[in-house]
PDB file of C-alpha atoms in Angstrom:
ATOM      1  CA  MET O   1       0.175   0.169   0.147  1.00 45.00           C
ATOM      2  CA  ARG O   2       2.790   2.497   0.716  1.00 41.00           C
ATOM      3  CA  GLY O   3       4.431   1.861  -2.377  1.00 44.00           C
ATOM      4  CA  ARG O   4       0.683   2.754  -4.597  1.00 42.00           C
ATOM      5  CA  THR O   5       1.065   5.449  -2.016  1.00 40.00           C
ATOM      6  CA  ARG O   6       4.099   7.030  -2.610  1.00 41.00           C
ATOM      7  CA  ALA O   7       3.624   6.120  -7.034  1.00 42.00           C
ATOM      8  CA  LEU O   8      -0.048   8.334  -6.227  1.00 42.00           C
ATOM      9  CA  SER O   9       2.464  11.003  -4.619  1.00 43.00           C
ATOM     10  CA  GLY O  10       4.753  10.996  -7.545  1.00 44.00           C
ATOM     11  CA  THR O  11       1.214  11.416  -9.925  1.00 44.00           C
ATOM     12  CA  VAL O  12      -0.089  14.213  -8.034  1.00 42.00           C
ATOM     13  CA  ALA O  13       2.662  16.362  -8.571  1.00 42.00           C
ATOM     14  CA  LEU O  14       2.874  15.501 -12.045  1.00 41.00           C
ATOM     15  CA  LEU O  15      -0.072  16.700 -12.418  1.00 45.00           C
ATOM     16  CA  LEU O  16       0.208  19.973 -10.538  1.00 42.00           C
ATOM     17  CA  SER O  17       2.530  20.567 -12.614  1.00 40.00           C
ATOM     18  CA  LEU O  18       0.509  20.112 -15.619  1.00 39.00           C
ATOM     19  CA  VAL O  19      -1.938  22.600 -14.755  1.00 41.00           C
ATOM     20  CA  LEU O  20      -0.820  25.082 -12.123  1.00 40.00           C
ATOM     21  CA  GLY O  21       0.077  27.487 -15.012  1.00 37.00           C
ATOM     22  CA  GLY O  22      -2.588  28.411 -16.105  1.00 39.00           C
ATOM     23  CA  CYS O  23      -4.568  30.167 -12.978  1.00 38.00           C
ATOM     24  CA  GLY O  24      -5.491  32.845 -14.004  1.00 36.00           C
ATOM     25  CA  ALA O  25      -9.292  33.584 -11.912  1.00 36.00           C
ATOM     26  CA  TRP O  26     -11.414  33.523 -14.750  1.00 34.00           C
ATOM     27  CA  PRO O  27     -13.193  37.215 -15.795  1.00 36.00           C
ATOM     28  CA  ASP O  28     -16.372  39.572 -14.212  1.00 39.00           C
ATOM     29  CA  THR O  29     -18.645  38.439 -16.708  1.00 34.00           C
ATOM     30  CA  GLY O  30     -20.562  41.749 -14.765  1.00 37.00           C
ATOM     31  CA  ALA O  31     -23.677  40.413 -13.206  1.00 38.00           C
ATOM     32  CA  ALA O  32     -24.167  39.954 -10.161  1.00 45.00           C
ATOM     33  CA  ASP O  33     -24.503  35.937 -10.143  1.00 55.00           C
ATOM     34  CA  ASP O  34     -23.453  34.995 -13.714  1.00 66.00           C
ATOM     35  CA  GLY O  35     -19.952  33.321 -14.667  1.00 86.00           C
ATOM     36  CA  LEU O  36     -20.417  31.178 -11.995  1.00 96.00           C
ATOM     37  CA  ARG O  37     -18.221  28.842 -11.865  1.00 98.00           C
ATOM     38  CA  ILE O  38     -17.614  24.566  -9.960  1.00 98.00           C
ATOM     39  CA  LEU O  39     -14.333  22.610 -10.782  1.00 98.00           C
ATOM     40  CA  VAL O  40     -15.836  18.987 -10.983  1.00 97.00           C
ATOM     41  CA  PRO O  41     -12.311  16.665  -9.104  1.00 95.00           C
ATOM     42  CA  ASN O  42     -13.079  13.982 -11.263  1.00 88.00           C
ATOM     43  CA  THR O  43     -14.412  12.262 -14.768  1.00 85.00           C
ATOM     44  CA  ALA O  44     -18.109  13.323 -15.638  1.00 86.00           C
ATOM     45  CA  GLY O  45     -20.856  10.023 -15.022  1.00 81.00           C
ATOM     46  CA  GLY O  46     -18.995  10.387 -10.924  1.00 82.00           C
ATOM     47  CA  GLY O  47     -20.751  11.521  -7.202  1.00 86.00           C
ATOM     48  CA  TYR O  48     -18.921  15.179  -7.759  1.00 92.00           C
ATOM     49  CA  ASP O  49     -19.943  15.021 -11.143  1.00 93.00           C
ATOM     50  CA  THR O  50     -24.464  14.184 -11.008  1.00 92.00           C
ATOM     51  CA  THR O  51     -23.984  15.974  -8.245  1.00 95.00           C
ATOM     52  CA  ALA O  52     -22.132  19.449  -9.204  1.00 98.00           C
ATOM     53  CA  ARG O  53     -24.151  19.685 -12.472  1.00 97.00           C
ATOM     54  CA  THR O  54     -27.254  19.306 -10.678  1.00 97.00           C
ATOM     55  CA  VAL O  55     -26.693  22.174  -8.838  1.00 98.00           C
ATOM     56  CA  ALA O  56     -26.037  23.821 -11.887  1.00 98.00           C
ATOM     57  CA  ARG O  57     -28.726  22.984 -13.675  1.00 98.00           C
ATOM     58  CA  VAL O  58     -31.560  23.878 -10.720  1.00 98.00           C
ATOM     59  CA  LEU O  59     -29.161  27.732 -10.502  1.00 97.00           C
ATOM     60  CA  GLU O  60     -30.284  28.057 -13.654  1.00 96.00           C
ATOM     61  CA  GLU O  61     -33.817  26.836 -13.857  1.00 96.00           C
ATOM     62  CA  THR O  62     -34.788  29.163 -10.680  1.00 96.00           C
ATOM     63  CA  GLY O  63     -33.343  31.849 -12.021  1.00 95.00           C
ATOM     64  CA  THR O  64     -30.742  31.729  -9.244  1.00 95.00           C
ATOM     65  CA  ALA O  65     -27.954  32.661 -11.446  1.00 95.00           C
ATOM     66  CA  SER O  66     -27.162  31.749 -14.903  1.00 91.00           C
ATOM     67  CA  ASP O  67     -24.230  31.033 -16.826  1.00 91.00           C
ATOM     68  CA  VAL O  68     -23.238  28.362 -14.686  1.00 96.00           C
ATOM     69  CA  GLN O  69     -19.937  26.153 -15.627  1.00 97.00           C
ATOM     70  CA  VAL O  70     -19.126  23.053 -14.557  1.00 98.00           C
ATOM     71  CA  PHE O  71     -15.811  21.634 -15.839  1.00 97.00           C
ATOM     72  CA  ASN O  72     -13.504  18.417 -14.441  1.00 97.00           C
ATOM     73  CA  LEU O  73     -10.099  18.467 -13.644  1.00 96.00           C
ATOM     74  CA  PRO O  74      -9.989  14.469 -12.060  1.00 92.00           C
ATOM     75  CA  GLY O  75      -6.650  13.835 -10.970  1.00 91.00           C
ATOM     76  CA  ALA O  76      -5.241  11.953  -7.697  1.00 90.00           C
ATOM     77  CA  GLY O  77      -8.783  11.241  -5.795  1.00 89.00           C
ATOM     78  CA  GLY O  78      -9.757  15.064  -6.261  1.00 93.00           C
ATOM     79  CA  THR O  79      -6.351  16.866  -4.799  1.00 96.00           C
ATOM     80  CA  VAL O  80      -5.524  18.062  -7.509  1.00 97.00           C
ATOM     81  CA  GLY O  81      -8.882  20.109  -7.623  1.00 98.00           C
ATOM     82  CA  LEU O  82      -8.058  20.704  -4.497  1.00 98.00           C
ATOM     83  CA  GLN O  83      -4.490  22.182  -5.349  1.00 98.00           C
ATOM     84  CA  ARG O  84      -6.291  24.295  -7.970  1.00 98.00           C
ATOM     85  CA  THR O  85      -8.553  25.794  -5.644  1.00 98.00           C
ATOM     86  CA  VAL O  86      -6.424  27.247  -3.161  1.00 98.00           C
ATOM     87  CA  ASN O  87      -4.494  27.954  -6.350  1.00 98.00           C
ATOM     88  CA  GLU O  88      -6.923  30.318  -7.495  1.00 98.00           C
ATOM     89  CA  ARG O  89      -6.706  32.703  -4.973  1.00 98.00           C
ATOM     90  CA  GLY O  90      -9.211  35.597  -4.770  1.00 98.00           C
ATOM     91  CA  ASN O  91     -11.026  33.844  -7.435  1.00 98.00           C
ATOM     92  CA  GLY O  92     -14.736  34.813  -6.604  1.00 97.00           C
ATOM     93  CA  ARG O  93     -16.792  32.858  -8.951  1.00 97.00           C
ATOM     94  CA  LEU O  94     -14.700  30.070  -9.120  1.00 98.00           C
ATOM     95  CA  ALA O  95     -16.236  26.367  -6.007  1.00 98.00           C
ATOM     96  CA  LEU O  96     -14.968  23.126  -5.720  1.00 98.00           C
ATOM     97  CA  GLN O  97     -18.050  20.022  -5.482  1.00 98.00           C
ATOM     98  CA  MET O  98     -16.574  18.513  -3.952  1.00 97.00           C
ATOM     99  CA  GLY O  99     -16.675  16.102  -0.038  1.00 96.00           C
ATOM    100  CA  LEU O 100     -16.096  12.881   1.871  1.00 95.00           C
ATOM    101  CA  GLY O 101     -13.475  11.775  -0.773  1.00 93.00           C
ATOM    102  CA  VAL O 102     -11.807  14.993  -0.675  1.00 95.00           C
ATOM    103  CA  LEU O 103     -10.384  15.496   2.455  1.00 95.00           C
ATOM    104  CA  GLY O 104      -9.252  11.408   2.385  1.00 94.00           C
ATOM    105  CA  ALA O 105      -7.240  11.058  -0.794  1.00 94.00           C
ATOM    106  CA  SER O 106      -5.811  14.500   0.393  1.00 95.00           C
ATOM    107  CA  HIS O 107      -3.533  12.614   3.485  1.00 94.00           C
ATOM    108  CA  VAL O 108      -3.254   9.097   1.753  1.00 92.00           C
ATOM    109  CA  VAL O 109      -1.757  10.628  -0.356  1.00 91.00           C
ATOM    110  CA  HIS O 110      -0.076  13.658   1.649  1.00 92.00           C
ATOM    111  CA  ALA O 111      -1.593  16.388  -0.662  1.00 95.00           C
ATOM    112  CA  ARG O 112       0.420  19.799  -0.873  1.00 94.00           C
ATOM    113  CA  VAL O 113      -2.190  21.662  -0.241  1.00 96.00           C
ATOM    114  CA  THR O 114      -5.725  20.729   2.391  1.00 95.00           C
ATOM    115  CA  VAL O 115      -9.293  21.683   2.620  1.00 96.00           C
ATOM    116  CA  ARG O 116      -8.790  23.624   5.546  1.00 95.00           C
ATOM    117  CA  GLN O 117      -7.224  26.228   3.462  1.00 97.00           C
ATOM    118  CA  THR O 118      -9.945  26.611   1.121  1.00 98.00           C
ATOM    119  CA  THR O 119     -13.689  28.970   2.010  1.00 98.00           C
ATOM    120  CA  PRO O 120     -16.282  26.683   3.872  1.00 98.00           C
ATOM    121  CA  ILE O 121     -19.322  26.976   1.320  1.00 98.00           C
ATOM    122  CA  ALA O 122     -22.559  24.924   2.293  1.00 98.00           C
ATOM    123  CA  ARG O 123     -22.711  20.619   2.930  1.00 98.00           C
ATOM    124  CA  LEU O 124     -25.263  20.495   0.658  1.00 98.00           C
ATOM    125  CA  ILE O 125     -25.790  16.746   1.105  1.00 97.00           C
ATOM    126  CA  GLU O 126     -25.844  13.104   2.455  1.00 95.00           C
ATOM    127  CA  GLU O 127     -25.528   9.603   0.702  1.00 92.00           C
ATOM    128  CA  PRO O 128     -25.232   6.152   1.697  1.00 92.00           C
ATOM    129  CA  GLU O 129     -22.766   4.031   0.765  1.00 94.00           C
ATOM    130  CA  ALA O 130     -24.210   0.636  -1.184  1.00 95.00           C
ATOM    131  CA  VAL O 131     -22.847  -2.923  -0.835  1.00 98.00           C
ATOM    132  CA  VAL O 132     -23.824  -3.753  -4.676  1.00 97.00           C
ATOM    133  CA  VAL O 133     -23.092  -6.929  -6.612  1.00 98.00           C
ATOM    134  CA  ARG O 134     -24.373  -7.998 -10.511  1.00 97.00           C
ATOM    135  CA  LYS O 135     -28.132  -9.475 -10.926  1.00 96.00           C
ATOM    136  CA  ASP O 136     -26.706 -12.916 -11.262  1.00 96.00           C
ATOM    137  CA  SER O 137     -24.508 -12.822  -8.961  1.00 98.00           C
ATOM    138  CA  PRO O 138     -23.924 -16.456  -6.163  1.00 97.00           C
ATOM    139  CA  TYR O 139     -24.486 -13.237  -3.716  1.00 98.00           C
ATOM    140  CA  ARG O 140     -27.905 -13.282  -2.343  1.00 97.00           C
ATOM    141  CA  THR O 141     -27.591 -11.677   0.718  1.00 98.00           C
ATOM    142  CA  VAL O 142     -25.065  -9.230   2.582  1.00 98.00           C
ATOM    143  CA  GLU O 143     -24.540 -12.639   4.383  1.00 97.00           C
ATOM    144  CA  ASP O 144     -23.188 -14.587   1.894  1.00 98.00           C
ATOM    145  CA  LEU O 145     -21.075 -12.455   0.648  1.00 98.00           C
ATOM    146  CA  VAL O 146     -19.130 -11.095   4.500  1.00 98.00           C
ATOM    147  CA  THR O 147     -19.000 -15.176   4.120  1.00 98.00           C
ATOM    148  CA  ALA O 148     -17.216 -15.869   1.291  1.00 98.00           C
ATOM    149  CA  TRP O 149     -15.458 -12.880   1.745  1.00 98.00           C
ATOM    150  CA  ARG O 150     -13.824 -14.066   5.423  1.00 97.00           C
ATOM    151  CA  THR O 151     -13.278 -17.642   3.334  1.00 97.00           C
ATOM    152  CA  GLY O 152     -10.767 -16.176   0.946  1.00 97.00           C
ATOM    153  CA  PRO O 153     -10.313 -12.414   1.000  1.00 97.00           C
ATOM    154  CA  ARG O 154      -7.865 -12.574  -1.654  1.00 96.00           C
ATOM    155  CA  ARG O 155      -9.915 -14.115  -3.601  1.00 97.00           C
ATOM    156  CA  VAL O 156     -12.591 -11.289  -3.870  1.00 98.00           C
ATOM    157  CA  ARG O 157     -12.817  -8.087  -5.398  1.00 98.00           C
ATOM    158  CA  VAL O 158     -13.789  -5.178  -4.396  1.00 98.00           C
ATOM    159  CA  GLY O 159     -15.026  -2.191  -7.002  1.00 96.00           C
ATOM    160  CA  GLY O 160     -15.039   1.840  -5.609  1.00 93.00           C
ATOM    161  CA  GLY O 161     -15.438   4.833  -7.338  1.00 86.00           C
ATOM    162  CA  SER O 162     -13.392   6.485  -5.618  1.00 86.00           C
ATOM    163  CA  SER O 163      -9.038   6.524  -4.892  1.00 84.00           C
ATOM    164  CA  LEU O 164      -7.188   5.074  -2.053  1.00 87.00           C
ATOM    165  CA  GLY O 165      -9.208   7.530   0.547  1.00 90.00           C
ATOM    166  CA  GLY O 166     -11.877   7.751  -0.957  1.00 90.00           C
ATOM    167  CA  PRO O 167     -15.280   6.559   0.765  1.00 93.00           C
ATOM    168  CA  ASP O 168     -15.768   4.146  -2.030  1.00 93.00           C
ATOM    169  CA  HIS O 169     -12.225   2.945  -0.502  1.00 93.00           C
ATOM    170  CA  LEU O 170     -12.786   3.229   2.957  1.00 93.00           C
ATOM    171  CA  PHE O 171     -16.243   1.823   3.762  1.00 95.00           C
ATOM    172  CA  PRO O 172     -14.781  -1.790   2.434  1.00 96.00           C
ATOM    173  CA  MET O 173     -11.694  -1.913   4.320  1.00 94.00           C
ATOM    174  CA  GLU O 174     -14.153  -0.093   7.467  1.00 93.00           C
ATOM    175  CA  LEU O 175     -16.758  -2.762   7.216  1.00 97.00           C
ATOM    176  CA  ALA O 176     -13.813  -5.717   6.143  1.00 96.00           C
ATOM    177  CA  ARG O 177     -12.314  -4.581   9.763  1.00 94.00           C
ATOM    178  CA  THR O 178     -16.084  -4.569  10.932  1.00 96.00           C
ATOM    179  CA  VAL O 179     -16.244  -8.362   9.925  1.00 97.00           C
ATOM    180  CA  GLY O 180     -13.147  -8.914  10.344  1.00 97.00           C
ATOM    181  CA  ILE O 181     -10.847  -9.351   8.167  1.00 96.00           C
ATOM    182  CA  ALA O 182      -7.514  -7.346   8.335  1.00 94.00           C
ATOM    183  CA  PRO O 183      -8.348  -3.777   5.665  1.00 92.00           C
ATOM    184  CA  ARG O 184      -4.175  -4.821   4.130  1.00 91.00           C
ATOM    185  CA  GLN O 185      -6.262  -8.231   2.441  1.00 95.00           C
ATOM    186  CA  VAL O 186      -8.698  -6.473   1.098  1.00 96.00           C
ATOM    187  CA  ARG O 187      -8.188  -6.736  -2.839  1.00 97.00           C
ATOM    188  CA  TYR O 188      -9.738  -3.102  -3.908  1.00 96.00           C
ATOM    189  CA  VAL O 189      -9.675  -2.245  -7.325  1.00 95.00           C
ATOM    190  CA  ALA O 190     -10.200   1.358  -7.717  1.00 91.00           C
ATOM    191  CA  TYR O 191     -12.340   3.090 -10.877  1.00 85.00           C
ATOM    192  CA  ASP O 192     -12.635   6.959 -11.702  1.00 69.00           C
ATOM    193  CA  GLY O 193     -16.104   7.584 -10.905  1.00 60.00           C
ATOM    194  CA  GLY O 194     -19.015   5.209  -9.498  1.00 56.00           C
ATOM    195  CA  GLY O 195     -21.178   5.460 -12.334  1.00 59.00           C
ATOM    196  CA  GLY O 196     -18.642   5.963 -14.553  1.00 69.00           C
ATOM    197  CA  ASP O 197     -16.096   2.846 -14.916  1.00 83.00           C
ATOM    198  CA  LEU O 198     -17.079   0.902 -12.174  1.00 89.00           C
ATOM    199  CA  LEU O 199     -20.625   0.041 -13.790  1.00 90.00           C
ATOM    200  CA  PRO O 200     -18.898  -2.021 -17.510  1.00 92.00           C
ATOM    201  CA  ALA O 201     -16.236  -3.736 -14.036  1.00 94.00           C
ATOM    202  CA  LEU O 202     -18.947  -4.524 -12.337  1.00 94.00           C
ATOM    203  CA  LEU O 203     -20.938  -6.261 -15.130  1.00 94.00           C
ATOM    204  CA  ASP O 204     -19.096  -8.289 -17.284  1.00 94.00           C
ATOM    205  CA  GLY O 205     -17.764  -9.274 -13.739  1.00 95.00           C
ATOM    206  CA  ARG O 206     -13.965  -7.821 -13.496  1.00 96.00           C
ATOM    207  CA  VAL O 207     -14.749  -6.698  -9.412  1.00 97.00           C
ATOM    208  CA  ASP O 208     -17.457  -9.290  -7.996  1.00 98.00           C
ATOM    209  CA  PHE O 209     -18.777  -6.976  -5.578  1.00 98.00           C
ATOM    210  CA  ALA O 210     -18.682  -2.066  -5.818  1.00 97.00           C
ATOM    211  CA  THR O 211     -19.079  -0.044  -3.072  1.00 95.00           C
ATOM    212  CA  SER O 212     -20.405   3.461  -4.252  1.00 91.00           C
ATOM    213  CA  GLY O 213     -23.236   5.804  -3.541  1.00 88.00           C
ATOM    214  CA  ILE O 214     -26.387   4.324  -3.919  1.00 85.00           C
ATOM    215  CA  GLY O 215     -27.188   8.166  -6.465  1.00 82.00           C
ATOM    216  CA  GLU O 216     -25.028   6.693  -8.966  1.00 81.00           C
ATOM    217  CA  PHE O 217     -26.093   3.502  -9.433  1.00 87.00           C
ATOM    218  CA  LEU O 218     -30.019   3.917  -9.276  1.00 87.00           C
ATOM    219  CA  ASP O 219     -30.437   3.696 -12.634  1.00 89.00           C
ATOM    220  CA  GLN O 220     -29.275  -0.157 -13.871  1.00 93.00           C
ATOM    221  CA  ILE O 221     -30.713  -1.176 -10.387  1.00 93.00           C
ATOM    222  CA  GLN O 222     -34.263  -0.135 -11.272  1.00 91.00           C
ATOM    223  CA  ALA O 223     -33.655  -1.920 -14.704  1.00 94.00           C
ATOM    224  CA  GLY O 224     -32.748  -5.324 -12.661  1.00 95.00           C
ATOM    225  CA  GLN O 225     -29.314  -5.023 -13.897  1.00 96.00           C
ATOM    226  CA  LEU O 226     -28.070  -5.227 -10.526  1.00 96.00           C
ATOM    227  CA  ARG O 227     -29.096  -5.920  -7.067  1.00 97.00           C
ATOM    228  CA  VAL O 228     -28.085  -3.961  -3.841  1.00 97.00           C
ATOM    229  CA  LEU O 229     -27.227  -6.732  -0.851  1.00 98.00           C
ATOM    230  CA  ALA O 230     -26.957  -3.251   1.866  1.00 98.00           C
ATOM    231  CA  VAL O 231     -27.763  -0.080   2.366  1.00 97.00           C
ATOM    232  CA  THR O 232     -24.536   1.711   5.061  1.00 96.00           C
ATOM    233  CA  SER O 233     -27.322   4.501   6.714  1.00 94.00           C
ATOM    234  CA  ASP O 234     -29.502   3.635   9.948  1.00 93.00           C
ATOM    235  CA  ARG O 235     -32.263   3.574   8.129  1.00 92.00           C
ATOM    236  CA  PRO O 236     -33.455   2.476   5.173  1.00 92.00           C
ATOM    237  CA  VAL O 237     -33.301   4.334   2.000  1.00 90.00           C
ATOM    238  CA  ALA O 238     -36.515   4.985   0.278  1.00 87.00           C
ATOM    239  CA  ALA O 239     -35.311   4.294  -2.542  1.00 87.00           C
ATOM    240  CA  LEU O 240     -34.700   1.229  -2.121  1.00 92.00           C
ATOM    241  CA  PRO O 241     -37.341  -0.661  -0.211  1.00 92.00           C
ATOM    242  CA  GLY O 242     -36.346  -3.577   0.829  1.00 95.00           C
ATOM    243  CA  VAL O 243     -32.822  -3.150   1.200  1.00 97.00           C
ATOM    244  CA  PRO O 244     -31.989  -3.845   4.740  1.00 97.00           C
ATOM    245  CA  THR O 245     -29.015  -1.761   5.943  1.00 98.00           C
ATOM    246  CA  LEU O 246     -25.892  -3.536   7.737  1.00 98.00           C
ATOM    247  CA  LYS O 247     -26.683  -3.745  11.487  1.00 97.00           C
ATOM    248  CA  ALA O 248     -29.952  -4.594   9.979  1.00 97.00           C
ATOM    249  CA  SER O 249     -28.490  -7.864   8.223  1.00 97.00           C
ATOM    250  CA  GLY O 250     -26.375  -8.175  11.747  1.00 97.00           C
ATOM    251  CA  ILE O 251     -22.851  -5.712  10.893  1.00 98.00           C
ATOM    252  CA  ASP O 252     -22.197  -2.673  13.314  1.00 97.00           C
ATOM    253  CA  LEU O 253     -21.387  -0.480  10.966  1.00 97.00           C
ATOM    254  CA  VAL O 254     -22.711   2.570   9.872  1.00 96.00           C
ATOM    255  CA  PHE O 255     -21.104   4.727   6.766  1.00 95.00           C
ATOM    256  CA  HIS O 256     -22.443   8.657   5.156  1.00 90.00           C
ATOM    257  CA  ASN O 257     -20.868   9.824   2.701  1.00 93.00           C
ATOM    258  CA  TRP O 258     -21.672  13.712   2.070  1.00 96.00           C
ATOM    259  CA  ARG O 259     -20.541  16.055  -0.917  1.00 97.00           C
ATOM    260  CA  GLY O 260     -20.426  20.216  -0.340  1.00 98.00           C
ATOM    261  CA  ILE O 261     -18.564  22.914  -1.971  1.00 98.00           C
ATOM    262  CA  VAL O 262     -15.518  25.428  -1.243  1.00 98.00           C
ATOM    263  CA  ALA O 263     -14.514  28.302  -2.775  1.00 98.00           C
ATOM    264  CA  PRO O 264     -10.624  29.364  -2.638  1.00 98.00           C
ATOM    265  CA  PRO O 265      -8.957  31.652   0.342  1.00 98.00           C
ATOM    266  CA  GLY O 266      -9.066  35.047  -0.272  1.00 98.00           C
ATOM    267  CA  ILE O 267     -12.131  35.468  -1.477  1.00 98.00           C
ATOM    268  CA  SER O 268     -14.182  38.703  -0.563  1.00 98.00           C
ATOM    269  CA  PRO O 269     -16.300  38.922   2.023  1.00 97.00           C
ATOM    270  CA  GLU O 270     -19.739  39.478  -0.210  1.00 97.00           C
ATOM    271  CA  ASP O 271     -18.732  36.344  -3.013  1.00 97.00           C
ATOM    272  CA  ARG O 272     -18.337  34.485   0.219  1.00 98.00           C
ATOM    273  CA  LYS O 273     -22.335  35.801   0.761  1.00 97.00           C
ATOM    274  CA  ARG O 274     -23.496  35.207  -2.562  1.00 96.00           C
ATOM    275  CA  TRP O 275     -22.544  32.302  -2.984  1.00 97.00           C
ATOM    276  CA  ILE O 276     -24.136  31.293   0.562  1.00 98.00           C
ATOM    277  CA  ARG O 277     -27.436  33.192  -0.693  1.00 97.00           C
ATOM    278  CA  ALA O 278     -27.452  30.832  -3.729  1.00 97.00           C
ATOM    279  CA  LEU O 279     -26.917  27.531  -2.127  1.00 98.00           C
ATOM    280  CA  THR O 280     -29.246  28.602   0.382  1.00 98.00           C
ATOM    281  CA  ALA O 281     -32.030  29.659  -2.618  1.00 97.00           C
ATOM    282  CA  LEU O 282     -31.305  26.785  -3.975  1.00 98.00           C
ATOM    283  CA  HIS O 283     -32.121  24.643  -1.291  1.00 98.00           C
ATOM    284  CA  SER O 284     -35.880  25.808  -0.778  1.00 98.00           C
ATOM    285  CA  SER O 285     -36.439  25.586  -4.324  1.00 98.00           C
ATOM    286  CA  ARG O 286     -38.832  22.370  -5.290  1.00 98.00           C
ATOM    287  CA  GLN O 287     -36.119  21.355  -7.572  1.00 98.00           C
ATOM    288  CA  TRP O 288     -33.689  20.723  -5.603  1.00 98.00           C
ATOM    289  CA  LYS O 289     -36.087  18.660  -3.155  1.00 97.00           C
ATOM    290  CA  ALA O 290     -37.271  16.691  -6.678  1.00 97.00           C
ATOM    291  CA  GLU O 291     -33.379  15.927  -7.124  1.00 96.00           C
ATOM    292  CA  LEU O 292     -32.799  14.322  -3.543  1.00 94.00           C
ATOM    293  CA  THR O 293     -35.465  11.956  -3.547  1.00 89.00           C
ATOM    294  CA  ARG O 294     -34.922  11.013  -7.196  1.00 89.00           C
ATOM    295  CA  HIS O 295     -31.125  10.819  -6.405  1.00 87.00           C
ATOM    296  CA  GLY O 296     -32.491   8.704  -2.999  1.00 84.00           C
ATOM    297  CA  TRP O 297     -29.504  11.863  -0.989  1.00 91.00           C
ATOM    298  CA  THR O 298     -30.672  12.765   2.404  1.00 93.00           C
ATOM    299  CA  ASP O 299     -30.938  16.815   2.598  1.00 97.00           C
ATOM    300  CA  ALA O 300     -27.276  17.811   5.252  1.00 97.00           C
ATOM    301  CA  PHE O 301     -27.852  21.864   4.639  1.00 98.00           C
ATOM    302  CA  ILE O 302     -25.387  24.121   5.966  1.00 98.00           C
ATOM    303  CA  THR O 303     -23.186  26.468   4.706  1.00 98.00           C
ATOM    304  CA  GLY O 304     -20.829  29.186   6.260  1.00 94.00           C
ATOM    305  CA  GLY O 305     -19.117  28.929  10.429  1.00 96.00           C
ATOM    306  CA  ALA O 306     -20.938  25.809  10.903  1.00 98.00           C
ATOM    307  CA  PHE O 307     -19.533  23.801   7.611  1.00 98.00           C
ATOM    308  CA  GLY O 308     -16.290  24.447   8.173  1.00 98.00           C
ATOM    309  CA  ALA O 309     -16.299  23.560  12.059  1.00 98.00           C
ATOM    310  CA  TYR O 310     -18.233  20.598  10.615  1.00 97.00           C
ATOM    311  CA  LEU O 311     -15.000  20.053   7.857  1.00 97.00           C
ATOM    312  CA  GLU O 312     -12.515  20.928  10.776  1.00 96.00           C
ATOM    313  CA  ARG O 313     -14.222  17.981  12.726  1.00 96.00           C
ATOM    314  CA  GLN O 314     -13.915  15.203   9.402  1.00 94.00           C
ATOM    315  CA  ASP O 315     -10.762  16.407   8.671  1.00 95.00           C
ATOM    316  CA  ALA O 316      -9.711  15.488  11.592  1.00 94.00           C
ATOM    317  CA  ALA O 317     -11.199  12.410  11.435  1.00 90.00           C
ATOM    318  CA  VAL O 318     -10.783  11.413   8.686  1.00 92.00           C
ATOM    319  CA  ALA O 319      -6.616  10.914   9.102  1.00 92.00           C
ATOM    320  CA  ASP O 320      -7.132   9.689  12.257  1.00 90.00           C
ATOM    321  CA  LEU O 321      -9.330   6.376   9.783  1.00 86.00           C
ATOM    322  CA  VAL O 322      -6.458   6.864   7.530  1.00 88.00           C
ATOM    323  CA  THR O 323      -3.520   5.867   9.844  1.00 88.00           C
ATOM    324  CA  ARG O 324      -5.523   3.245  12.214  1.00 83.00           C
ATOM    325  CA  LEU O 325      -6.651   1.269   8.572  1.00 81.00           C
ATOM    326  CA  ALA O 326      -2.397   2.281   7.965  1.00 78.00           C
ATOM    327  CA  LEU O 327      -3.415   3.709   4.376  1.00 75.00           C
ATOM    328  CA  ASP O 328      -1.143   6.263   4.346  1.00 63.00           C
TER     329      ASP O 328
END
């Protein structure tokens, strides 16, 4: 694992050297809420991408903002995008779509920057992870899966849409530890985005099960291509009727992913208020409430200082988890 971490650290350095040369501020378009840009630190189709594009669309549909552009800058578990955001100091028209995965990756790859250097704007949602298999999998229940996993940990491959340190990686490590499997025995295969590269890997059998946010697989679940064995929330998920929680299946583990938005450091108080005002209006809209239901997301909205305090607590907790699981 440490060898893989050193390789990832080299990747970070290479990618940063390619992108940091062109980090000037985005032009001011003049209108108060026009020309906003949201940076997605992974590829199209993943959870961050889905969330950011949903935010941009609802902001425009509600007339809260116009010309909201979303662009992708993947690399090193999201830390390339984080570095870009920190480097855009003072740019009040840029925001980073981020979450638990960026925190975890920043510790695993020993990134040069941390989320604490950004300007907290808002936490938007929480989302439980799901344990997912293809429809013809021999594992009919999570108990079946755990039994096979304990018998031969190295024979069972788990895929996730997170790089090392992301929620799709941290969760199966925690699950393994909870059921008595050493995390170092877990064969985790990282794919770029749950709804992107992970889905075909699961469908064609390159991995035996997947862990990802439920919203990324809902279409395939509803179409009968995939089966959910359990969710990681403390109560059942309305979008997945009949699917048990891990706790209901006898596994004492609750795990939540979350997503939020931060801005570069050093933005003006006015720009920070503008972002918070726009996202508060989004949160109050019927369109956003409909998107929460459609994607199976849980409303977890907090802004400004409250979100900043939450980020600090999460950063410390994730750093501790990475150390306990020997992932750094």
